[in-house]
Short mmCIF file of C-alpha atoms in Angstrom, two decimals:
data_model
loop_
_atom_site.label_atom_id
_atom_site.label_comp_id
_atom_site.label_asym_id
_atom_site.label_seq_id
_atom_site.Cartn_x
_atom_site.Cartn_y
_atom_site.Cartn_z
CA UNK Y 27 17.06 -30.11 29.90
CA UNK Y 28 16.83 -29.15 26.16
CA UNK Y 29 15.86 -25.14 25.26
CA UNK Y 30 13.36 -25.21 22.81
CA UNK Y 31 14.46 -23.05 19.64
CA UNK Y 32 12.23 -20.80 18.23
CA UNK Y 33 12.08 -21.01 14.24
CA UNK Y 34 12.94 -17.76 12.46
CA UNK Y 35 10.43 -16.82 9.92
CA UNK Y 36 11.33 -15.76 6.19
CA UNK Y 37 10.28 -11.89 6.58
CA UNK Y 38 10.51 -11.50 2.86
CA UNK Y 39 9.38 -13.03 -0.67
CA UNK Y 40 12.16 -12.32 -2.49
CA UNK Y 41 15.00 -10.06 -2.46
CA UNK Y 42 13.14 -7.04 -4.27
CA UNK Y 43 10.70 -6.93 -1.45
CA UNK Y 44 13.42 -6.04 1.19
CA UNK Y 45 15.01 -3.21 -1.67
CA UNK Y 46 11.00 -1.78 -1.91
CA UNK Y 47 10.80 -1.70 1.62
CA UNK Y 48 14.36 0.49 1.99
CA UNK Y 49 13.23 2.42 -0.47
CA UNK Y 50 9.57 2.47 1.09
CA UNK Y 51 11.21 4.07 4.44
CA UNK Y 52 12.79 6.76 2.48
CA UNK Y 53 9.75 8.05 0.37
CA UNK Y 54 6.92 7.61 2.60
CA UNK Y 55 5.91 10.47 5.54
CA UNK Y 56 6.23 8.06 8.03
CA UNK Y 57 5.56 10.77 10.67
CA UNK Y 58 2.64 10.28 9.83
CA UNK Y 59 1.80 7.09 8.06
CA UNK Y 60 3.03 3.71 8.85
CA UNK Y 61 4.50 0.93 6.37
CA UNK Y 62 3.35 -2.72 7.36
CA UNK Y 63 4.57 -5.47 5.30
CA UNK Y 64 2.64 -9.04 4.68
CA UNK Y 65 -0.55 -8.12 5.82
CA UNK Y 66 -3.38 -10.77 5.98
CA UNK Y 67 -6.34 -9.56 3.68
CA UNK Y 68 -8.50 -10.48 6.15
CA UNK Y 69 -6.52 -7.89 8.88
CA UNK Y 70 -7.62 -5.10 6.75
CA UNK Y 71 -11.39 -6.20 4.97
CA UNK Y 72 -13.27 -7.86 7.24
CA UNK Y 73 -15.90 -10.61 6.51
CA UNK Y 74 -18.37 -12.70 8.16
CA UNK Y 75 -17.55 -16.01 6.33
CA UNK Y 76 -14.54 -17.64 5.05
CA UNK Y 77 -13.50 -16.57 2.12
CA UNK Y 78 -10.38 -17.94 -0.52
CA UNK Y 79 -8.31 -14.57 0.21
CA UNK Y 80 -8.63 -14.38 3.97
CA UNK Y 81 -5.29 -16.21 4.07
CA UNK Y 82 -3.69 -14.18 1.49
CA UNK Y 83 -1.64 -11.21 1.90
CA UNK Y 84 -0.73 -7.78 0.54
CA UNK Y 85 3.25 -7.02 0.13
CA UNK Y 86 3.22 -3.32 2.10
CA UNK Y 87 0.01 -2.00 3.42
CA UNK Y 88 0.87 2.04 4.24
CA UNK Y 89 -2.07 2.88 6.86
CA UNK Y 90 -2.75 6.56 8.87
CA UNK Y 91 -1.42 6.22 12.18
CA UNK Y 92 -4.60 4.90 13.50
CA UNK Y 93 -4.24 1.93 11.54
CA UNK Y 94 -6.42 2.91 8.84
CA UNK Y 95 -5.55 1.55 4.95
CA UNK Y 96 -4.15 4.37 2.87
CA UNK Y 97 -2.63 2.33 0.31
CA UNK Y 98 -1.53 -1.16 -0.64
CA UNK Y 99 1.18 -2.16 -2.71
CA UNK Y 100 2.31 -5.18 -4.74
CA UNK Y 101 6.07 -5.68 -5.61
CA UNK Y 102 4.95 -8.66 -8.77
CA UNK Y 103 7.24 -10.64 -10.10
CA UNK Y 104 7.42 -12.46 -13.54
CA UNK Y 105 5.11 -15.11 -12.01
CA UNK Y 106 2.39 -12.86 -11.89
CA UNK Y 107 2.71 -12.88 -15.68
CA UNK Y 108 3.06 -16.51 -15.97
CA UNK Y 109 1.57 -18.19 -13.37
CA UNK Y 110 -2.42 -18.54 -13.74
CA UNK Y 111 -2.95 -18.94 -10.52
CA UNK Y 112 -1.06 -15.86 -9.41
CA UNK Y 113 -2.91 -13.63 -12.05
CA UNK Y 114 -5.96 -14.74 -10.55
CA UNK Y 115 -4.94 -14.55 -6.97
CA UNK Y 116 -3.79 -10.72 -8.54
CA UNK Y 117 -7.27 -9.81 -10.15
CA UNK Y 118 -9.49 -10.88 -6.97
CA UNK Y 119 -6.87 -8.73 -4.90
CA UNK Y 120 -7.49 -5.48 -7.22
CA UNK Y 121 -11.17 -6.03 -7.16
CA UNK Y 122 -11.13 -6.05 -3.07
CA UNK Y 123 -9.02 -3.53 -2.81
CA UNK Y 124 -11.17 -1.19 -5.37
CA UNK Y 125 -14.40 -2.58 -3.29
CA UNK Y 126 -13.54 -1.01 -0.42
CA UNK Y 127 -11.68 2.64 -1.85
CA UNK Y 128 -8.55 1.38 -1.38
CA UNK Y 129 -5.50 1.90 -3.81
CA UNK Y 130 -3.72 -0.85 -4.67
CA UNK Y 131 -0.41 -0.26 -6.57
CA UNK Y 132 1.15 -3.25 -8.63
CA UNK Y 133 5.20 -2.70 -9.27
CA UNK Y 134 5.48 -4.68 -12.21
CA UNK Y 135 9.31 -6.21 -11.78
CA UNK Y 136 9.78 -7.45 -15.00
CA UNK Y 137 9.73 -3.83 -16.38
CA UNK Y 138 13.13 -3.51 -14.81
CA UNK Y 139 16.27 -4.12 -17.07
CA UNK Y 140 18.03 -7.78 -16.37
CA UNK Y 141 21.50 -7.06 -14.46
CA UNK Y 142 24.92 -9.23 -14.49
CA UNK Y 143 25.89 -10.66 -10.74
CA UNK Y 144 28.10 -7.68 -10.68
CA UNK Y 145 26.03 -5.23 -12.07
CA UNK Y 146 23.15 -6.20 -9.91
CA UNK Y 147 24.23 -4.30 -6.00
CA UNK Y 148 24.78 -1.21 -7.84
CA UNK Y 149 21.99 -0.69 -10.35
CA UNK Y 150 19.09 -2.53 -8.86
CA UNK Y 151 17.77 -0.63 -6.24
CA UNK Y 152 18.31 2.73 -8.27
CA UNK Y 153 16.11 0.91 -11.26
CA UNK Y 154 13.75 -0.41 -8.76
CA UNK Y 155 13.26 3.10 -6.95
CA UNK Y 156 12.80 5.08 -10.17
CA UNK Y 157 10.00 2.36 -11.22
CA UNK Y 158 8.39 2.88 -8.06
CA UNK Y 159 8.63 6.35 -8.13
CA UNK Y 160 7.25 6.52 -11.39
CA UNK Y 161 4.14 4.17 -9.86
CA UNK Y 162 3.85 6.04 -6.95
CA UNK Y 163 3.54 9.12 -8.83
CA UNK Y 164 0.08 9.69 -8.41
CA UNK Y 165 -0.43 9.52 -4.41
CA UNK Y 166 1.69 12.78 -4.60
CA UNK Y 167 -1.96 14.41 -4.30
CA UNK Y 168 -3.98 13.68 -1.47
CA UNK Y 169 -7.65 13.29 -3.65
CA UNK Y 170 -5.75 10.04 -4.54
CA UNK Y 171 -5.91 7.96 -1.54
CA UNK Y 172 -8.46 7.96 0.85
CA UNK Y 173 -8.78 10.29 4.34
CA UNK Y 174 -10.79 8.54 7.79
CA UNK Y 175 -13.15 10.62 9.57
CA UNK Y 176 -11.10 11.54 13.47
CA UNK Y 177 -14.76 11.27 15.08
CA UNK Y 178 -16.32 7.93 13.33
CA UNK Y 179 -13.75 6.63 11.22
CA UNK Y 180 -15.75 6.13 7.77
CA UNK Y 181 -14.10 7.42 4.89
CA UNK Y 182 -14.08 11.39 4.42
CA UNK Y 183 -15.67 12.43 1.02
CA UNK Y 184 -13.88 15.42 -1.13
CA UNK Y 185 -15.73 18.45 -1.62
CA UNK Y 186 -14.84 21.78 -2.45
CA UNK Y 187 -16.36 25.60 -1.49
CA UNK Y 188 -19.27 26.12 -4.05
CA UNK Y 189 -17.40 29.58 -4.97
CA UNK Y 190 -14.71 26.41 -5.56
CA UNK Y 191 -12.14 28.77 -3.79
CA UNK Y 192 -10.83 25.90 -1.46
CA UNK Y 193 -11.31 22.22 -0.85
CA UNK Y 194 -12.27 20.44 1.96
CA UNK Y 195 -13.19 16.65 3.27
CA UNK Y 196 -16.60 16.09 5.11
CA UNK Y 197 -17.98 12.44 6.76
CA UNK Y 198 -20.16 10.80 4.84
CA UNK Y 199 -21.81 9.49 7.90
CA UNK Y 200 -24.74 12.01 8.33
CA UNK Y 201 -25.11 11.33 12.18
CA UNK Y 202 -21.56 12.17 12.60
CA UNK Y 203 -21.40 15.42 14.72
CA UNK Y 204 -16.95 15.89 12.23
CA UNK Y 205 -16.65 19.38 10.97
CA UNK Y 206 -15.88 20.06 7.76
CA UNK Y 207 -11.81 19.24 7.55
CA UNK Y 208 -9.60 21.79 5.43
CA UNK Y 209 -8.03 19.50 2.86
CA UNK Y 210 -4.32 20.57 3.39
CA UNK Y 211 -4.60 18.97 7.26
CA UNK Y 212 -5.07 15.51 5.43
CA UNK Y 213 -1.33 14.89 5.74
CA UNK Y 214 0.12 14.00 2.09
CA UNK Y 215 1.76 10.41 1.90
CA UNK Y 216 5.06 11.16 0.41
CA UNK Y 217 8.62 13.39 1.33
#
């Protein structure tokens, strides 16, 4: 009797996908937030019919612990430059993600200088980290990515003291019973 093998599945794009995800691990409070790579569009919005992008995917998806969507990001390649139907796969992916608060960061890999063979293990993923860094930048502050309500789970709003002494997230949802939440317990995404 025969075993049946199981196929392996390609777990990355391309090679600067694995390097972003490395380099994902070491910049990203994964205490607490997670780093999910390839996820399905239609995992994180939700929608009653079929749609084109339900089968598409983001690159890394970095969600709360709960499994909410803090952030998505894009490692893009010169096809996204090239490649109509890429751009346009690219545009209706920003416009989702913007639809529903989301960030969506695009690492644009043909910023990055062009390495020899031998050049390539050692510089690479020291190029490719200071381009995300420099991306990434921004979600040093937490009014940059969104914050999920413990009690509901809709999105917190930003507010601060009317004396604007401190700030401070409150549910939007006006039948949730959530406290105001001081904003430095909104854990900050990165080390």
């Amino acid at each position: 009797m025969e075993k049946e093998v199981t196929k392996v599945t390609k777990v990355w794009d391309s090679n600067a996908e694995e390097i972003a995800y490395r380099i994902l691990k070491r910049k990203i409070y994964t205490e607490k937030y997670q780093i999910s790579k390839h996820v399905a569009l239609k995992e994180i919005f939700r929608s009653a019919k079929k749609e084109t992008w339900m089968n598409w995917h983001v690159d890394f998806l970095i969600e709360d612990l709960r499994g909410y969507p803090i952030l998505g990001i894009e490692i893009n390649g010169i096809e996204h430059w090239n490649d109509p139907k890429c751009k346009k796969i690219g545009k209706m992916k920003k416009i989702l993600f913007e639809q529903n608060d989301i960030p969506l960061v695009c690492i644009p890999l043909p910023e990055l200088p062009f390495y020899t063979k031998e050049e390539y293990k050692l510089k690479y993923e020291v190029a490719l980290e200071d381009l995300m860094n420099q991306y990434l930048a921004p979600f040093h502050y937490r009014t940059s990515y969104p914050a999920y309500c413990y009690a509901c789970g809709l999105q917190l709003a930003y507010k601060f003291k009317k004396d604007h002494t401190a700030a401070f997230y409150c549910c939007i949802n006006k039948e949730c019973k959530c406290k105001t939440i001081p904003a430095k317990t909104i854990p900050v995404i990165l080390v």
